[in-house]
PDB file of C-alpha atoms in Angstrom:
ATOM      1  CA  UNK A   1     121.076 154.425  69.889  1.00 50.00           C
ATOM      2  CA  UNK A   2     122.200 150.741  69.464  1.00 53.00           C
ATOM      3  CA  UNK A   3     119.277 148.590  67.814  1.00 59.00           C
ATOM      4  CA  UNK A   4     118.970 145.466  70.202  1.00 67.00           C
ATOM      5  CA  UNK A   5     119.482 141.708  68.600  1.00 75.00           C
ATOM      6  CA  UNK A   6     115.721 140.552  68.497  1.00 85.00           C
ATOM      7  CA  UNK A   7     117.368 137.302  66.782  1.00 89.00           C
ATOM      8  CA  UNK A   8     115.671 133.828  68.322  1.00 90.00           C
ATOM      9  CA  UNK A   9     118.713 132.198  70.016  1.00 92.00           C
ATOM     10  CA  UNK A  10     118.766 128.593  71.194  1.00 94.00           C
ATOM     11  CA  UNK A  11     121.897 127.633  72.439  1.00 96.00           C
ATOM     12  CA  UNK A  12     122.987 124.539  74.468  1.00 97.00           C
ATOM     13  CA  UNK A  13     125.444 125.804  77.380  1.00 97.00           C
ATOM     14  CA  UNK A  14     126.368 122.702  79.312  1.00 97.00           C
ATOM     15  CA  UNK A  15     124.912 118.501  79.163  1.00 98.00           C
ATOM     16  CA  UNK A  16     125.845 117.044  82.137  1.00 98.00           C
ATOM     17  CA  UNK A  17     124.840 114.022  84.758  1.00 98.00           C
ATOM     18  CA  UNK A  18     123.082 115.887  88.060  1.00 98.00           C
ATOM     19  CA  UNK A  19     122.449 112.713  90.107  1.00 98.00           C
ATOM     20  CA  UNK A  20     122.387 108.793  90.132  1.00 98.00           C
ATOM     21  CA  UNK A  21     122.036 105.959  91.861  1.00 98.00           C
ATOM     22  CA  UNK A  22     122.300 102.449  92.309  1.00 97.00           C
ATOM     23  CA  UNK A  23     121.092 100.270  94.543  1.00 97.00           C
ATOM     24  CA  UNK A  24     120.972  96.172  94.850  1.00 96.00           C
ATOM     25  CA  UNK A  25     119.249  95.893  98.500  1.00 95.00           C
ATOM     26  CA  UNK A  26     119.276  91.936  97.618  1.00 94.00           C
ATOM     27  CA  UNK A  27     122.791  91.474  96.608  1.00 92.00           C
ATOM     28  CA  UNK A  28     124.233  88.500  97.047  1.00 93.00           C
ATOM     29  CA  UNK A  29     121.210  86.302  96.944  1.00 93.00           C
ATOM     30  CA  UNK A  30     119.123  88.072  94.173  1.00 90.00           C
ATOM     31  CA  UNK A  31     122.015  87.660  91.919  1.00 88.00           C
ATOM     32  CA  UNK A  32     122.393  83.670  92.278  1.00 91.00           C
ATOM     33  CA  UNK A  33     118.078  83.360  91.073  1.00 89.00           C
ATOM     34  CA  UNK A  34     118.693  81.791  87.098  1.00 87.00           C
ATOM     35  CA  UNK A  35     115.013  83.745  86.680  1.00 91.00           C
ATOM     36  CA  UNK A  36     114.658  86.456  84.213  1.00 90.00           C
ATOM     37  CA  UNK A  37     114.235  89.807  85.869  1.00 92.00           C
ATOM     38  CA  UNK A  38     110.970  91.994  85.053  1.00 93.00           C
ATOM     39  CA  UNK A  39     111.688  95.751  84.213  1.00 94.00           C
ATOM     40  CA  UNK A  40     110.059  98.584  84.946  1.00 95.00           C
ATOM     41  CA  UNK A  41     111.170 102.300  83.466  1.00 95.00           C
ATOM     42  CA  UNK A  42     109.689 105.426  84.293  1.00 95.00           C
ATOM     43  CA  UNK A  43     110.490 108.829  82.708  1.00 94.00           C
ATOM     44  CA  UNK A  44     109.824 112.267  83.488  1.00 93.00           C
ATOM     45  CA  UNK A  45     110.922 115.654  82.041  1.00 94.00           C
ATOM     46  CA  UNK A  46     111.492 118.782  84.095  1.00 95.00           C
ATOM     47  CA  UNK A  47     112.295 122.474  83.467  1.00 95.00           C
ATOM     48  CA  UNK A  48     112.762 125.305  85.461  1.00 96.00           C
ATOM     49  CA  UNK A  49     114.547 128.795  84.856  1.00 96.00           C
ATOM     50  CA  UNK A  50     118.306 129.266  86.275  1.00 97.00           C
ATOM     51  CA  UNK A  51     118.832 133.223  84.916  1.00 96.00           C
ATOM     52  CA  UNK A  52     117.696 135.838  82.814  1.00 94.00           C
ATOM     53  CA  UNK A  53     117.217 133.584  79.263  1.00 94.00           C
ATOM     54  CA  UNK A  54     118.942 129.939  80.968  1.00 97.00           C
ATOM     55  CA  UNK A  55     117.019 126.935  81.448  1.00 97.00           C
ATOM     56  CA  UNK A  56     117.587 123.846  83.066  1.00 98.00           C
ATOM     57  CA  UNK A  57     116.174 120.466  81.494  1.00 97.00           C
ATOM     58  CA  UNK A  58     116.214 117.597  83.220  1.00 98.00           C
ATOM     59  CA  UNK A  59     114.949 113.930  82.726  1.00 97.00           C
ATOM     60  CA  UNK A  60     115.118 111.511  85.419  1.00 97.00           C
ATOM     61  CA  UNK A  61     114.952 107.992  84.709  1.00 97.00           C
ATOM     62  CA  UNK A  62     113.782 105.095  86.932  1.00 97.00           C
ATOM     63  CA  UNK A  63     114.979 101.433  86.064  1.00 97.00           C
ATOM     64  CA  UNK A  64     113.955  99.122  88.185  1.00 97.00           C
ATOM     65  CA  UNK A  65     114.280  94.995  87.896  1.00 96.00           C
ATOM     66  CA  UNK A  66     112.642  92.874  90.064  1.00 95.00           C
ATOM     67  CA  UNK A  67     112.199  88.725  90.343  1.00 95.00           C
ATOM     68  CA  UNK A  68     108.928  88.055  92.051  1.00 92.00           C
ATOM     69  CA  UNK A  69     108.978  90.976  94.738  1.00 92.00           C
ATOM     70  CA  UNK A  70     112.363  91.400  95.061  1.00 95.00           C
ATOM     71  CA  UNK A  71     114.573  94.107  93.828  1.00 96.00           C
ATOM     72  CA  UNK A  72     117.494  93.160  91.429  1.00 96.00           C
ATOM     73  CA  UNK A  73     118.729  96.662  91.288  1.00 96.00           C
ATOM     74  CA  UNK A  74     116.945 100.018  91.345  1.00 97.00           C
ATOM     75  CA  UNK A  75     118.577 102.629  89.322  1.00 97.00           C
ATOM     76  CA  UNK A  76     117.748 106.820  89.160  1.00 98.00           C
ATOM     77  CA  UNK A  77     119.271 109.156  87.265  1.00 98.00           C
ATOM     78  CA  UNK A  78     118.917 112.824  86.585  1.00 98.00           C
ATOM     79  CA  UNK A  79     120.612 113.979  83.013  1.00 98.00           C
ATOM     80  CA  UNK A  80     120.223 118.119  82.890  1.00 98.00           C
ATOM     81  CA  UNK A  81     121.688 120.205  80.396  1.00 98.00           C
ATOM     82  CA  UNK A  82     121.317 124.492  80.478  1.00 98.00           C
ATOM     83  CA  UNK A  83     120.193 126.042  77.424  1.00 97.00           C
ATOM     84  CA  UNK A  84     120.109 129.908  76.682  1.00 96.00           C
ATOM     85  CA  UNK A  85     117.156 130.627  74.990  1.00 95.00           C
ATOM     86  CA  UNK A  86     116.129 133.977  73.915  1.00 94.00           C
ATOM     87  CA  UNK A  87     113.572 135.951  72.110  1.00 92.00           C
ATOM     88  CA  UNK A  88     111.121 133.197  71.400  1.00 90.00           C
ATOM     89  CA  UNK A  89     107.484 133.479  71.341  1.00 89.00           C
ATOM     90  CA  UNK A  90     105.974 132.500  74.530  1.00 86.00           C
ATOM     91  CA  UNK A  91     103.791 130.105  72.394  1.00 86.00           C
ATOM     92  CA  UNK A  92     106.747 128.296  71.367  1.00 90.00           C
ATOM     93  CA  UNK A  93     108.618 128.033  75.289  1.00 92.00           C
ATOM     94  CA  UNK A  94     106.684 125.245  76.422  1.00 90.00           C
ATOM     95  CA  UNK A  95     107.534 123.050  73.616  1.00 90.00           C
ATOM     96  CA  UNK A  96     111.050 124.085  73.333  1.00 93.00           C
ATOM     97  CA  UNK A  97     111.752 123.465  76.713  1.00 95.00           C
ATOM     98  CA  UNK A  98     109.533 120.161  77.220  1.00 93.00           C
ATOM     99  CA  UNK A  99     110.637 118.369  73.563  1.00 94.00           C
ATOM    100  CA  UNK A 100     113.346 119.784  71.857  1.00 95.00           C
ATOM    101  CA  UNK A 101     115.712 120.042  74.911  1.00 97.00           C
ATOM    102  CA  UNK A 102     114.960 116.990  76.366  1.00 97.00           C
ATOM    103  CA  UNK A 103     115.621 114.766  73.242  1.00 96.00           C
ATOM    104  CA  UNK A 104     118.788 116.779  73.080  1.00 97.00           C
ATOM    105  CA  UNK A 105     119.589 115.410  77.025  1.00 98.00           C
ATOM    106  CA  UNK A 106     117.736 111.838  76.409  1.00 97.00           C
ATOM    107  CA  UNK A 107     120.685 110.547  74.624  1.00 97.00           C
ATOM    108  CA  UNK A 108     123.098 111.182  77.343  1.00 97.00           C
ATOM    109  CA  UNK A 109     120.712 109.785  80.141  1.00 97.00           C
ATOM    110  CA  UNK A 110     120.402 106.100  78.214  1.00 96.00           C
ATOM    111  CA  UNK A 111     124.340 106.070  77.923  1.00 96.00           C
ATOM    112  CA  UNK A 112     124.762 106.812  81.335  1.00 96.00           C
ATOM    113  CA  UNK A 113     122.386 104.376  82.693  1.00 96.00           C
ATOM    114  CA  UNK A 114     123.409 101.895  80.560  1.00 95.00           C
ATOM    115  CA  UNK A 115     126.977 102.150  81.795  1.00 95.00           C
ATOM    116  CA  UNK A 116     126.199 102.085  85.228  1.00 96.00           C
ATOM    117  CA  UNK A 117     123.697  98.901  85.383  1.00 95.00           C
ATOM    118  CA  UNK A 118     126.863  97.104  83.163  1.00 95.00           C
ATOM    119  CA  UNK A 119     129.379  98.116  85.783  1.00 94.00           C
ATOM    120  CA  UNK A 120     127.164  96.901  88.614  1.00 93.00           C
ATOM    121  CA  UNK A 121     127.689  93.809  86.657  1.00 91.00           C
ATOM    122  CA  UNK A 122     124.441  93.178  84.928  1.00 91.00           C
ATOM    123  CA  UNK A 123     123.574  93.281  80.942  1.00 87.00           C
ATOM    124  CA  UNK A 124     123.174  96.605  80.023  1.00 81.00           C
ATOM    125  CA  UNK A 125     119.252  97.946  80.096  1.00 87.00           C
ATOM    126  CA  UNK A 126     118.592  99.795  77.081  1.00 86.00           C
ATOM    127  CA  UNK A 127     115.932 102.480  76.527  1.00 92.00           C
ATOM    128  CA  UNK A 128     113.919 103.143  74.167  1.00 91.00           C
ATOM    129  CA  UNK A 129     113.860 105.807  71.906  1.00 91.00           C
ATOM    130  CA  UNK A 130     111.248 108.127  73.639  1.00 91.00           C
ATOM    131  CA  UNK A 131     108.621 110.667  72.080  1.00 91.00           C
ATOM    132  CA  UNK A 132     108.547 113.457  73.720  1.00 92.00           C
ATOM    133  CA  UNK A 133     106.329 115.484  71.869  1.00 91.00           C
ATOM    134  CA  UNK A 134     103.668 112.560  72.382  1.00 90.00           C
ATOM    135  CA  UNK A 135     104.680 113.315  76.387  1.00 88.00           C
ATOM    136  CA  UNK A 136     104.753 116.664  76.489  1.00 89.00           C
ATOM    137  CA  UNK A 137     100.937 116.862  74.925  1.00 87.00           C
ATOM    138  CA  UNK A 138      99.762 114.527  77.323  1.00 86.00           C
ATOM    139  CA  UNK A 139     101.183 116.371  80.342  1.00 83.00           C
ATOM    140  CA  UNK A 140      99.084 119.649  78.339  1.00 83.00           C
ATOM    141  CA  UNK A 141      96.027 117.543  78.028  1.00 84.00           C
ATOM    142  CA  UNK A 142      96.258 116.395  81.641  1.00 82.00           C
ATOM    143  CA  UNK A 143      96.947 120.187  82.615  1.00 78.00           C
ATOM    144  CA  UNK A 144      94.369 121.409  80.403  1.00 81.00           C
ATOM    145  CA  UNK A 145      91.482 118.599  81.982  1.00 83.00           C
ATOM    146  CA  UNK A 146      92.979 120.231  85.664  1.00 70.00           C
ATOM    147  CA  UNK A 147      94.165 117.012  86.411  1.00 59.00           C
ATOM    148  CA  UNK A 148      96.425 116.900  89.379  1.00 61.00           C
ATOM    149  CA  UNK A 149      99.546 115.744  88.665  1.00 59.00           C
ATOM    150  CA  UNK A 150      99.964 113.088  90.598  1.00 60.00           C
ATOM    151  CA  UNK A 151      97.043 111.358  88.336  1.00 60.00           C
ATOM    152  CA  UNK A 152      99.319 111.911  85.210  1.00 54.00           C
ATOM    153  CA  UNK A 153     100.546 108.347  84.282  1.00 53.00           C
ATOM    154  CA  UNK A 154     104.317 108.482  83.840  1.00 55.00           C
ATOM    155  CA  UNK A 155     106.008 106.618  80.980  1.00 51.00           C
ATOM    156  CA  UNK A 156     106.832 103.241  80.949  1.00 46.00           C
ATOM    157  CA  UNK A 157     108.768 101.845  78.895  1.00 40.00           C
TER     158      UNK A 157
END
C-alpha cells in the first residue's frame, strides 16, 4: 500500500483581475474644477474554498476622489488569485489564506488600478503598501469581541 504525500503544499494556480470598474458620473464638468481632489481607499480581503485543497483570494479595492461632494471618479476592483493548499494545520489556514495570499494578489490589484485611473486620464493613484497581518488580526479581534461585521472599520488608506 502506497504511503500518501503528507508534504505541506502551497502553490499559486492562477492571479488574475475578477472585476473593475470605473465610473466619472461628473465628467465633463468635474474635470474642468483646478481643485485638488480628496481620496478615499478602502480595502478588504476575502476567501472562500473553490475544490477539494483550492482557494480563492480576493481583495477588492475602492478608490474614490471627490471635490467638495462631487465624484471625480469612483473606481472598484476585485484582484483574485487560486491557490492549492494542502496538508496544513488548521491553525495555520486562517493566516495563510487572509496574509500570505493576499500580499501575493495586492501587488497585482495596485498595478491594475493604477493603470486604469491613468487611462481614464487622471494621474495615477498609488497605494500603499498594505499590512495585512495587522488586518487580518483586527478582523480576529473584531470576530473574537462578536462584533458584527458591518462594525469592522475597513482600511483606509
Amino acid at each position: 500500500m502506497a504511503e500518501a504525500n503528507l508534504d505541506p503544499v502551497f502553490q499559486i494556480q492562477r492571479v488574475y483581475l475578477k472585476d473593475v470598474s470605473l465610473e466619472q458620473p461628473n465628467s465633463p464638468e468635474i474635470l474642468l474644477n483646478q481643485e485638488q481632489p480628496g481620496v478615499e481607499i478602502q480595502l478588504g480581503v476575502d476567501a472562500k474554498p473553490v475544490a477539494e485543497g483550492l482557494f480563492e483570494v480576493t481583495v477588492m479595492a475602492t478608490v474614490h476622489t471627490k471635490i467638495a461632494d462631487k465624484t471625480v471618479f469612483l473606481v472598484e476592483a476585485k484582484q483574485s488569485g487560486i491557490f492549492e493548499v494542502r496538508n496544513i494545520q488548521d491553525e495555520q489556514m486562517g493566516s495563510l489564506l487572509g496574509i500570505a495570499c493576499p500580499q501575493i494578489v495586492y501587488p497585482y490589484l495596485r498595478s491594475n488600478v493604477a493603470d486604469i485611473i491613468q487611462r481614464a486620464g487622471f494621474p495615477p493613484v498609488h497605494m500603499a503598501e498594505i499590512n495585512f497581518q495587522a488586518m487580518y488580526e483586527q478582523q480576529q479581534q473584531a470576530q473574537a469581541a462578536a462584533v458584527p461585521a458591518s462594525e469592522v472599520p475597513k482600511i483606509i488608506v
